[in-house]
CSV table of C-alpha atoms and ligand atoms in Angstrom, one decimal:
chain,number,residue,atom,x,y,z
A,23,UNK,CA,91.1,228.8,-6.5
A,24,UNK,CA,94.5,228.1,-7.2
A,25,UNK,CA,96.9,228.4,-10.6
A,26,UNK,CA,98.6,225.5,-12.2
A,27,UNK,CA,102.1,225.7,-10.9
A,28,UNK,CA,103.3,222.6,-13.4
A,29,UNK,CA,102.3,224.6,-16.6
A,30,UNK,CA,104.1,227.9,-15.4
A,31,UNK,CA,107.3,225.3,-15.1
A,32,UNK,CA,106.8,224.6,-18.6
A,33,UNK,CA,106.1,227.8,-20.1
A,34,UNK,CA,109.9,229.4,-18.2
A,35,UNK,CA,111.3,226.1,-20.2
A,36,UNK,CA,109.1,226.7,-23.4
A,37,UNK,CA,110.0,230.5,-23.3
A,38,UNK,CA,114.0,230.3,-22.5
A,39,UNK,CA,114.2,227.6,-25.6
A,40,UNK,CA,114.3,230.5,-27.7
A,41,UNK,CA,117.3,232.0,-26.9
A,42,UNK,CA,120.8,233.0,-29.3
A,43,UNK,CA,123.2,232.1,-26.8
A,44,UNK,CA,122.7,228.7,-25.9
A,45,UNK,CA,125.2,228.0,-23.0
A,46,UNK,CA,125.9,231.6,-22.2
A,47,UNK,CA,122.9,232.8,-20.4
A,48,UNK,CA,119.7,233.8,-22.1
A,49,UNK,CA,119.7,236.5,-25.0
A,50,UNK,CA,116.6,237.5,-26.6
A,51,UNK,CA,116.5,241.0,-28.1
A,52,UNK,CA,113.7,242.6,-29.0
A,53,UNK,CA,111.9,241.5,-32.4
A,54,UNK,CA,114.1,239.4,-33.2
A,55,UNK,CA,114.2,235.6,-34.3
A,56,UNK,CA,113.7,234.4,-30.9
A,57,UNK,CA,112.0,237.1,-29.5
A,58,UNK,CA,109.2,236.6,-31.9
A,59,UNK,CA,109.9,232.4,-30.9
A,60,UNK,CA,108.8,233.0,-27.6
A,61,UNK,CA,105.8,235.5,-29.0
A,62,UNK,CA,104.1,233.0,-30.8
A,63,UNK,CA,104.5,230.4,-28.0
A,64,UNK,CA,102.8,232.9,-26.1
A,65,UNK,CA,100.2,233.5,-29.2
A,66,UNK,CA,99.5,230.2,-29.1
A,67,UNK,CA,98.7,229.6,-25.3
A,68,UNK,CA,96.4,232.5,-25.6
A,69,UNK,CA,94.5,231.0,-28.4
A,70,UNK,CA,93.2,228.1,-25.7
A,71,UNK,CA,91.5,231.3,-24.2
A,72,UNK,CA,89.3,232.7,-26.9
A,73,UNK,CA,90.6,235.9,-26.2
A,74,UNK,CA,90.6,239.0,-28.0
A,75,UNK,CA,94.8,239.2,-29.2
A,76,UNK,CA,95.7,242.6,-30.5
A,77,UNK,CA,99.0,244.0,-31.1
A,78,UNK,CA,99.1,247.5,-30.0
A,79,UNK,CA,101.3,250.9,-30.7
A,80,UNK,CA,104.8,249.7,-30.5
A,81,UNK,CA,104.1,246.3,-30.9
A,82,UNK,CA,103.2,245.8,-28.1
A,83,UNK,CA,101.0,242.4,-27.1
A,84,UNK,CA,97.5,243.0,-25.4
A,85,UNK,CA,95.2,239.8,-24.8
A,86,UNK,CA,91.5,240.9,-23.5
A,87,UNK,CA,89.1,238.7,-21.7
A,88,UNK,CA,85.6,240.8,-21.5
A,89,UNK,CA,83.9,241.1,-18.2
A,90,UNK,CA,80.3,241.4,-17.5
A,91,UNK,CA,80.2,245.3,-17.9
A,92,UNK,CA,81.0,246.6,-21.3
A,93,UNK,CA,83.6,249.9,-21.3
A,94,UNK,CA,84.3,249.4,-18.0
A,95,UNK,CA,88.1,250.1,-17.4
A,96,UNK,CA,90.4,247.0,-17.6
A,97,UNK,CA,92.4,245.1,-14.9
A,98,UNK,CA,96.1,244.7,-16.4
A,99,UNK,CA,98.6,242.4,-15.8
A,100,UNK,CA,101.7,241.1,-17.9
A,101,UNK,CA,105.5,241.8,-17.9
A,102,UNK,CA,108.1,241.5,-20.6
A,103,UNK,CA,110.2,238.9,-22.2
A,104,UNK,CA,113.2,240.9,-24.1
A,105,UNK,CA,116.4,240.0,-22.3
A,106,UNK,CA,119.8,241.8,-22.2
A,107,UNK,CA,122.4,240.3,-23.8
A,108,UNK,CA,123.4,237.0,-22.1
A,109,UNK,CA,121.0,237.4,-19.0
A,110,UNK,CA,118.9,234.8,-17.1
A,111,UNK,CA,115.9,233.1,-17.4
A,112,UNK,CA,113.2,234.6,-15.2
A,113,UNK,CA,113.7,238.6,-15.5
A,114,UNK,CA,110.5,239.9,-17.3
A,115,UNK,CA,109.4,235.9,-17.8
A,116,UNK,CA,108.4,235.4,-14.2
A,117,UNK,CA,105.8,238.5,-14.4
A,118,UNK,CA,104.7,237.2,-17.9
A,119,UNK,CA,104.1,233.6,-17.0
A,120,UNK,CA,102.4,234.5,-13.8
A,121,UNK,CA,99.9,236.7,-15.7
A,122,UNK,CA,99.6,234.1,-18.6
A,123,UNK,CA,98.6,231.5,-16.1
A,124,UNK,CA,96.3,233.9,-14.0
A,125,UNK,CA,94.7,235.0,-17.7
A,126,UNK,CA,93.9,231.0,-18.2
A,127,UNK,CA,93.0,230.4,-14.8
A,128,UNK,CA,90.2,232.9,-15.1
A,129,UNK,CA,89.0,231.8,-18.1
A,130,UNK,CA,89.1,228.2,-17.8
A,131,UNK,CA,87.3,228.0,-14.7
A,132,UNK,CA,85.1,230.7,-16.0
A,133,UNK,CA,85.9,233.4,-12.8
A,134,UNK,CA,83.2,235.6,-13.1
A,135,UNK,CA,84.7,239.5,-13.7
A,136,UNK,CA,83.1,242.5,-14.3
A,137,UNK,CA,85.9,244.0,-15.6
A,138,UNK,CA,87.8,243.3,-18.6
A,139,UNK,CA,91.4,241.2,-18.0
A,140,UNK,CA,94.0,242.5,-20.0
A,141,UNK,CA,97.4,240.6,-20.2
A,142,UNK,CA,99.8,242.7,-21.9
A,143,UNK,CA,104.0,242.1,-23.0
A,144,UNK,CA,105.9,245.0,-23.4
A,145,UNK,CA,108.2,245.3,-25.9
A,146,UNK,CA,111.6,246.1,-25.1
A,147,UNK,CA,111.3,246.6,-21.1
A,148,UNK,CA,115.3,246.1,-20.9
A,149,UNK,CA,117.2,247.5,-23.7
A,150,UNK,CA,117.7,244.5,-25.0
A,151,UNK,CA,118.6,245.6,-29.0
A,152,UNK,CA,117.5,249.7,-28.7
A,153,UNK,CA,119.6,250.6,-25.3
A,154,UNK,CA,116.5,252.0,-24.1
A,155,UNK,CA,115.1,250.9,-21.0
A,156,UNK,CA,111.0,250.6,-20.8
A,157,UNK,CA,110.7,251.7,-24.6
A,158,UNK,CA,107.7,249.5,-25.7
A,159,UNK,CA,105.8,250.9,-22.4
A,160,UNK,CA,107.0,254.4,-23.2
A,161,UNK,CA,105.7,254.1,-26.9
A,162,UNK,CA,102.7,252.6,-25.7
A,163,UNK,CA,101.9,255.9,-23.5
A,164,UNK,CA,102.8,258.2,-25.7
A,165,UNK,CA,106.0,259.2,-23.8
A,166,UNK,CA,108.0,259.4,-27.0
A,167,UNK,CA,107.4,261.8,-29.7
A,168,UNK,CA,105.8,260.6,-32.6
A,169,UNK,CA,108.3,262.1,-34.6
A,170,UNK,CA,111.5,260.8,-32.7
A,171,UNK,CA,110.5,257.1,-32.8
A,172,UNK,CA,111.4,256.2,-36.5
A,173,UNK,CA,114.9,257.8,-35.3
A,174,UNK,CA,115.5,255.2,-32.9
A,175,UNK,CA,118.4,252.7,-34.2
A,176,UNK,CA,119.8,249.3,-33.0
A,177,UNK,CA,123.2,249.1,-32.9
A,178,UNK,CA,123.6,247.6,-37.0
A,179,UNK,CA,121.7,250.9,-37.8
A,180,UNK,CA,118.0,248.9,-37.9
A,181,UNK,CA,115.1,251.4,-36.9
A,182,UNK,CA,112.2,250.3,-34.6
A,183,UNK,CA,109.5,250.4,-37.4
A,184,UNK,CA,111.7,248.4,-39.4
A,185,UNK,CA,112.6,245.2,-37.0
A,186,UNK,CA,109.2,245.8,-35.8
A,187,UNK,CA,107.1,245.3,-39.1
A,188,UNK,CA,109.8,242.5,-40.3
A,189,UNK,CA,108.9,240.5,-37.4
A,190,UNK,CA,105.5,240.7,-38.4
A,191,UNK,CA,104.2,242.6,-34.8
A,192,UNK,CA,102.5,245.4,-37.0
A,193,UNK,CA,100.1,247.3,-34.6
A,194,UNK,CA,96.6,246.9,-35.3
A,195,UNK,CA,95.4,249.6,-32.5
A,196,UNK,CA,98.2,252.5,-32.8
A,197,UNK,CA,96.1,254.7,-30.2
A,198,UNK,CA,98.0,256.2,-27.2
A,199,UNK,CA,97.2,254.0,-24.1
A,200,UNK,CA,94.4,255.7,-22.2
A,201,UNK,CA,95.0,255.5,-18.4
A,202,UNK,CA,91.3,255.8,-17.9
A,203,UNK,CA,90.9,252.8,-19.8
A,204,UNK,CA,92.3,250.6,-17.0
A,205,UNK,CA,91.1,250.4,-13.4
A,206,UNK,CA,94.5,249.1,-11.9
A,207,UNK,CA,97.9,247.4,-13.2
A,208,UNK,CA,100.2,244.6,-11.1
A,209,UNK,CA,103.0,243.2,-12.5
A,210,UNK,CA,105.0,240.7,-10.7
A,211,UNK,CA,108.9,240.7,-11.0
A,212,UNK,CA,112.0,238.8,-9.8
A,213,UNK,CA,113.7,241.1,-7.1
A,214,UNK,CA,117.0,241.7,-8.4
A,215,UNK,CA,118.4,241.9,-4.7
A,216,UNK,CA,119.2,239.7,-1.5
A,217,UNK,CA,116.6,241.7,0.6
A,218,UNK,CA,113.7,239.4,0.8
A,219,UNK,CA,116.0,235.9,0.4
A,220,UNK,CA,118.0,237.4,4.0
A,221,UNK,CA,114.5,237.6,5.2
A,222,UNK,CA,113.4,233.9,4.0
A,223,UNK,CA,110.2,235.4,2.3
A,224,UNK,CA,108.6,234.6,-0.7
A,225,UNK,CA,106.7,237.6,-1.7
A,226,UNK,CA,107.7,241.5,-1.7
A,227,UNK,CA,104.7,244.2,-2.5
A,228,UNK,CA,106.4,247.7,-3.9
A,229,UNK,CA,105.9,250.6,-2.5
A,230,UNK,CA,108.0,252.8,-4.5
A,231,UNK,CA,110.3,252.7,-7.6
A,232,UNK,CA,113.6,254.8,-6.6
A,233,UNK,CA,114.7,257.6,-8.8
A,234,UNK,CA,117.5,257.5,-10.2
A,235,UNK,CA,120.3,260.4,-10.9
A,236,UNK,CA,122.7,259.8,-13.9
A,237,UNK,CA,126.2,262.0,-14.4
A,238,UNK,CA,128.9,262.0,-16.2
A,239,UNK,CA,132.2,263.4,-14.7
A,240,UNK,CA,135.6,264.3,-16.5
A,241,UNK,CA,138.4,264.8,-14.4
A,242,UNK,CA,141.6,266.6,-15.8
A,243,UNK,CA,145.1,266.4,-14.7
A,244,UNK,CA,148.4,266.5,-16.3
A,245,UNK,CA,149.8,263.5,-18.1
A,246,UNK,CA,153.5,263.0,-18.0
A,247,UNK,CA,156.1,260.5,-17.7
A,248,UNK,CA,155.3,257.4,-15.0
A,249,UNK,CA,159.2,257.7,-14.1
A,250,UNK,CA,160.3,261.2,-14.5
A,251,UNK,CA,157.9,262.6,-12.7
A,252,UNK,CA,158.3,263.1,-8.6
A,253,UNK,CA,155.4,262.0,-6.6
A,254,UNK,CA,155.0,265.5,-5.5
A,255,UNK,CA,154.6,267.1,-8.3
A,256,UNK,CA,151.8,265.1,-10.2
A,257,UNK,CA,148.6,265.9,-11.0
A,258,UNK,CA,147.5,262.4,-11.3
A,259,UNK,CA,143.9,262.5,-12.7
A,260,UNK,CA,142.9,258.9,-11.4
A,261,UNK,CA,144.2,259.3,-8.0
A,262,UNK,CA,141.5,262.5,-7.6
A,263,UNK,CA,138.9,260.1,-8.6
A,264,UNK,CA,139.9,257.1,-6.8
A,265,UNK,CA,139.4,259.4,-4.0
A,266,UNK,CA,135.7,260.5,-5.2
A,267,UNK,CA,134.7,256.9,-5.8
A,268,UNK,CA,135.7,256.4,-1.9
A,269,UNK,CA,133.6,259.8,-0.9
A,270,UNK,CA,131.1,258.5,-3.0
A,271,UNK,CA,130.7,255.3,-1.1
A,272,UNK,CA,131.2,257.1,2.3
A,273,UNK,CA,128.2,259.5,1.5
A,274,UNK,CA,125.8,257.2,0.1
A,275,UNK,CA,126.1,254.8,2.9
A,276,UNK,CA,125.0,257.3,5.8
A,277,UNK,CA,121.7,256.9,5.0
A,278,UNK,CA,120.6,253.6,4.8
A,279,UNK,CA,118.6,254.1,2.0
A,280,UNK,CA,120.6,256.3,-0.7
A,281,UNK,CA,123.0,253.8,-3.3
A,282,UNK,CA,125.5,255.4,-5.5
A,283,UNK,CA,127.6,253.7,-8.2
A,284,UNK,CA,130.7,254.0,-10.3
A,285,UNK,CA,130.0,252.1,-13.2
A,286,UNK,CA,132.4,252.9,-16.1
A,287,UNK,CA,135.7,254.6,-15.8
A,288,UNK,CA,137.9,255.6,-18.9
A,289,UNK,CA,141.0,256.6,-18.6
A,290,UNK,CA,143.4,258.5,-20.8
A,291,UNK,CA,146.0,257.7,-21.6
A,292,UNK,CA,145.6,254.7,-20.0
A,293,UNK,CA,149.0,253.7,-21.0
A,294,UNK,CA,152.1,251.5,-18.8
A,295,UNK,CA,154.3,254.6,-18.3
A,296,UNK,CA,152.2,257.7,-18.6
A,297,UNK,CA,150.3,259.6,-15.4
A,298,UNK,CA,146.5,259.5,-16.6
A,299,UNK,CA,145.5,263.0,-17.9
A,300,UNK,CA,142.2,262.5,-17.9
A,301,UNK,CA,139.3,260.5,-16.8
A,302,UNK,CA,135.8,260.2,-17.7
A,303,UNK,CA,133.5,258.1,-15.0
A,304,UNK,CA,129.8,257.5,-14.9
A,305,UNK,CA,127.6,257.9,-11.7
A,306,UNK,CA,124.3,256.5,-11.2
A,307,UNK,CA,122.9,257.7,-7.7
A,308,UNK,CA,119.2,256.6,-6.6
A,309,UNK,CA,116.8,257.1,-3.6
A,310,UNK,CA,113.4,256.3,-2.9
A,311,UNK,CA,112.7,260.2,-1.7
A,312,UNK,CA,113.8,262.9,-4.1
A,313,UNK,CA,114.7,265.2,-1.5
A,314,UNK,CA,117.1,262.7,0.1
A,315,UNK,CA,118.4,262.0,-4.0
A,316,UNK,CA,119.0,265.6,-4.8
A,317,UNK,CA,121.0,266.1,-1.7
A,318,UNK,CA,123.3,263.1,-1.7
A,319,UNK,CA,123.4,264.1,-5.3
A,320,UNK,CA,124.5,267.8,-4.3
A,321,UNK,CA,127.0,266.8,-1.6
A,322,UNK,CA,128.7,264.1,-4.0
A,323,UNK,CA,129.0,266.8,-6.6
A,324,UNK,CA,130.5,268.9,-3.7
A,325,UNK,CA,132.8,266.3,-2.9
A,326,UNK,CA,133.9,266.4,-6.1
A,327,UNK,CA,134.9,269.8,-6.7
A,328,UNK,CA,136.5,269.7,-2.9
A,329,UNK,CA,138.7,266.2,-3.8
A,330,UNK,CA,139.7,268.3,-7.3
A,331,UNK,CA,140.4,271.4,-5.4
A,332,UNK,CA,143.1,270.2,-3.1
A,333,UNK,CA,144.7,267.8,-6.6
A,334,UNK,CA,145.0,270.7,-8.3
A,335,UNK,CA,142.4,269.1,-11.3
A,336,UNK,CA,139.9,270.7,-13.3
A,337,UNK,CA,136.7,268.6,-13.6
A,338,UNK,CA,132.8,269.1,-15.2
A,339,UNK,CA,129.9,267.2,-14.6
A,340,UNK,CA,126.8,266.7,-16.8
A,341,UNK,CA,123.6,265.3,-15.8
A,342,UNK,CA,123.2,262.5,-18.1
A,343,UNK,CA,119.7,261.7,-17.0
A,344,UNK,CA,117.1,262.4,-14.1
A,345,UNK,CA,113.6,260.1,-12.8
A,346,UNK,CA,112.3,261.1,-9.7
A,347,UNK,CA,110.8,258.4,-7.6
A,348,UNK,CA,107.7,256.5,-8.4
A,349,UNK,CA,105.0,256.1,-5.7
A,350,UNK,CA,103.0,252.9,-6.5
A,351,UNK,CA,99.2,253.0,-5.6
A,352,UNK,CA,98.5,252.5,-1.9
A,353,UNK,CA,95.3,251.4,-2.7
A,354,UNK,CA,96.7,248.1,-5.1
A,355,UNK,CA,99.8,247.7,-2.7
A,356,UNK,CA,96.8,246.6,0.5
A,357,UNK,CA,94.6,244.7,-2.0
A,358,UNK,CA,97.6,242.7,-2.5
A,359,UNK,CA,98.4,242.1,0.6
A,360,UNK,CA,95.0,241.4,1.9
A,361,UNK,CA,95.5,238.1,-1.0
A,362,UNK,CA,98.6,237.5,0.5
A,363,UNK,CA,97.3,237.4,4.1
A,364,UNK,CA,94.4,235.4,3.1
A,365,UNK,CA,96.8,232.8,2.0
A,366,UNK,CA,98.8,232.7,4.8
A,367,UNK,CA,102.1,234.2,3.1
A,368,UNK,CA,103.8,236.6,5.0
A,369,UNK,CA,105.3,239.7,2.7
A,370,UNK,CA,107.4,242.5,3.0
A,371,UNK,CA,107.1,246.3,1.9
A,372,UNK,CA,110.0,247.0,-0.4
A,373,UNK,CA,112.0,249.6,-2.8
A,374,UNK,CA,112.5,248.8,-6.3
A,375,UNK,CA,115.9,250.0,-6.9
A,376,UNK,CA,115.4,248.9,-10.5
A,377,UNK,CA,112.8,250.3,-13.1
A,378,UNK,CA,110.6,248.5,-14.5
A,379,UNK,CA,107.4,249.3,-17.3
A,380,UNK,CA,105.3,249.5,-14.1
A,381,UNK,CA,107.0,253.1,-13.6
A,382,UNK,CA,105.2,254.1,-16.7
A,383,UNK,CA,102.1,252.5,-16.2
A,384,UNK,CA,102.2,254.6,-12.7
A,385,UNK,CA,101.5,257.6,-14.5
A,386,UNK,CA,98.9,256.2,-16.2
A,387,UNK,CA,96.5,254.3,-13.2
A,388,UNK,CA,96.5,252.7,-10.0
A,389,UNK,CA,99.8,250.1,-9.5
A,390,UNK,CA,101.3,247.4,-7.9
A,391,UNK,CA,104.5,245.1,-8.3
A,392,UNK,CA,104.6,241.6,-6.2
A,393,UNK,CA,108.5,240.5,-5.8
A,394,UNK,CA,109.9,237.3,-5.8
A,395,UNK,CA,112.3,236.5,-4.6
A,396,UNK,CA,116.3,236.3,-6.7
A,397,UNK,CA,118.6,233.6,-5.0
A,398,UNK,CA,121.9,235.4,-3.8
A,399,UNK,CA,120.6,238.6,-5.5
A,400,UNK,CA,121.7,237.6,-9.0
A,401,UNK,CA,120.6,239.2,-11.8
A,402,UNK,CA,120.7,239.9,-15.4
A,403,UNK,CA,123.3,236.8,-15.6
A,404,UNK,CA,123.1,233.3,-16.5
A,405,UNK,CA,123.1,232.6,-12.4
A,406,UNK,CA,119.6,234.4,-12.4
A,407,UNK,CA,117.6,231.9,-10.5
A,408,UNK,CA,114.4,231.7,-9.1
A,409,UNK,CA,112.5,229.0,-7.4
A,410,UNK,CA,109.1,227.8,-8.3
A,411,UNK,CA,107.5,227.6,-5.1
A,412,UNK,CA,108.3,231.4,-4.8
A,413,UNK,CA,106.7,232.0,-8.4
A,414,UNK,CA,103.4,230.1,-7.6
A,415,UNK,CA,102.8,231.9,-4.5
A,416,UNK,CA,103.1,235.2,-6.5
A,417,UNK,CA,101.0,233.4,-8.8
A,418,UNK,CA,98.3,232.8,-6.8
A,419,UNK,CA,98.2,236.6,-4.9
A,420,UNK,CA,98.6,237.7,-8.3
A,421,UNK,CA,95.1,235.7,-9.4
A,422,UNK,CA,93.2,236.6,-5.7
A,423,UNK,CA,94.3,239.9,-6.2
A,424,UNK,CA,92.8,240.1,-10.1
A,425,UNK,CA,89.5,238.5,-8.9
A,426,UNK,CA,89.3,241.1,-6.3
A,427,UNK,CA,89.8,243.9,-8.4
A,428,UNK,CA,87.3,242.7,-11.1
A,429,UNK,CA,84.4,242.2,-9.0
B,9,ZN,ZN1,112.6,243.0,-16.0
């Protein structure tokens, strides 16, 4: 049984068309004109199937296809299709297609299943318009307080509910999801890395999701005049923190494993002819064992205080945010692959260094993620490119795997 790799080529195409940035990568934000474009495209595919179409607390989509048994716990699979702002074409649409043309596979050809299939999108997987990473999923689960989700704002002051019920997505089932209403979730997702391209493979299985460590530093010095003031006797708040960056990168790479980032650095003044005073920088820190996180974590922070010390600079750090590692099941991570064995592919036990709604979803019931693979790593940018022989080998795992675990 195999999936129908020419109509996964057309729905990437179908979906991308609705985009806001033609020529500039692919934007589509969530509930918005061409999010809700590429929701009825969707919509529309699903009809062919018959199945049950629901839209679900948070507006999120769920498609059921009923198995033999009735209540028995659902087999899920499904992705997301909000984009950030000028991305590519295949983050969150890979593991949506995949599903979509495993969903119709199974239906068309009349698999038998005694377990329901349940293709879901998740609403806003990537921050897209709420700068909120996995918020459909979250909603979905009831990870965020009933009271604190008519709070959440887009950046033109738009609430949730609002864009939400504008675009017409009104839930018809607003129940928390119940993790012992589903037997076992995979979602399949482009890599975001080089790892399994330097291999040459075409399929990844996740193991684990890496936490991830988020703080905010502010470093003071003195600010004073660029030319008045003798080398040695500065207290040059961006020299101490070029310095940390460099520890940074010194510590994290001992490991192997560990990855810690500088993202945003502001500087103040940040004028010409004036010594920066002060600087505020951003550090996102991740590992796929929280032991290991915490104490790169703790010996960065040391290095901190240390490089400040001998600069004569004051500094405080906040945490900003904290997720401990995610431990995928073992159980889906073998079944998958078993599938992939049995059709000759070879795979490769990874890391997720990014997140992804199957974090959530972990909390919930048994789960697995199949990578593909992300030429030259690229990601989140117009280069974003993935090829299609990649996508219908994960496609076809993804449907041995479904069959297996509805039986
Ligand atoms: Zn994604």
């Amino acid at each position: 049984m195999k999936v129908n790799a020419k109509r996964i080529e057309n729905d990437i195409k179908a979906i991308n068309n609705f985009n806001s940035t033609p020529g500039h990568g692919i934007s589509r934000g969530t509930f918005t004109k061409e999010y809700m474009g590429a929701i009825d495209y969707i919509f529309n595919e699903l009809r062919k199937t018959g199945a049950d179409v629901k839209i679900m607390r948070g507006g999120n989509i769920r498609a059921r296809l009923e198995g033999s048994i009735t209540d028995a716990p659902s087999v899920m699979i499904g992705s997301h299709i909000d984009s950030v702002f000028q991305g590519g074409k295949f983050d969150g649409v890979v593991g949506t297609v995949t599903s979509l043309e495993v969903f119709r596979t199974i239906f068309e050809k009349k698999i038998p299943h005694r377990n329901p299939i349940d293709f879901v999108v998740f609403v806003e997987e990537d921050g897209s318009r709420f700068s909120s990473v996995l918020l459909g999923s979250r909603i979905w689960a009831g990870k965020v307080k009933e009271e604190d989700i008519p709070k959440i704002l887009d950046k033109e002051g738009i609430s949730y509910i609002e864009a939400m019920t504008s675009s017409g997505l009104i839930p018809e089932d607003n129940s928390i999801l119940n993790g012992k209403e589903i037997k076992a979730m995979i979602e399949p997702h482009i890599e975001q890395s080089l790892v399994l391209e330097s291999k040459g493979l075409s399929i990844g299985i996740v193991e684990t999701i890496a936490g991830i460590k988020q703080l905010e530093v502010v470093i003071e010095g003195v600010s004073n005049h660029a030319g008045a003031t003798p080398m040695n006797l500065r207290n040059d708040a961006l020299c101490g923190v070029a310095e940390i960056i460099l520890n940074t990168e010194k510590i994290a790479s001992e490991n192997g494993t560990s990855v810690a980032t500088v993202g945003l650095v502001d500087v103040s003044p940040g004028k010409t002819n004036i010594i920066p005073g002060k600087v505020r920088f951003t550090l996102d820190i991740r590992d796929k064992d929280d032991t290991t996180l915490n104490e790169i974590s703790e010996r960065i922070i040391k290095s901190i205080a240390a490089s400040c010390k001998n600069r004569k600079l004051s500094h405080a750090i906040k945490q900003v945010s904290y997720t401990k590692p995610v431990f995928l099941s073992k159980k889906v991570v073998e079944l998958i692959e078993n599938s992939a064995r049995n059709q000759g592919i070879d795979t490769l036990r990874m890391v997720s260094g990014a997140v992804h709604d199957s974090s959530v979803m972990a909390e919930l019931t048994d789960v697995g993620m199949i990578f593909v693979p992300s030429k030259e790593g690229r990601s989140h940018c117009p280069e974003e490119y993935t090829y299609l022989k990649d996508i219908e080998i994960a496609a076809n795992i993804l449907l041995e795997s479904v069959i297996e675990l509805s039986k």
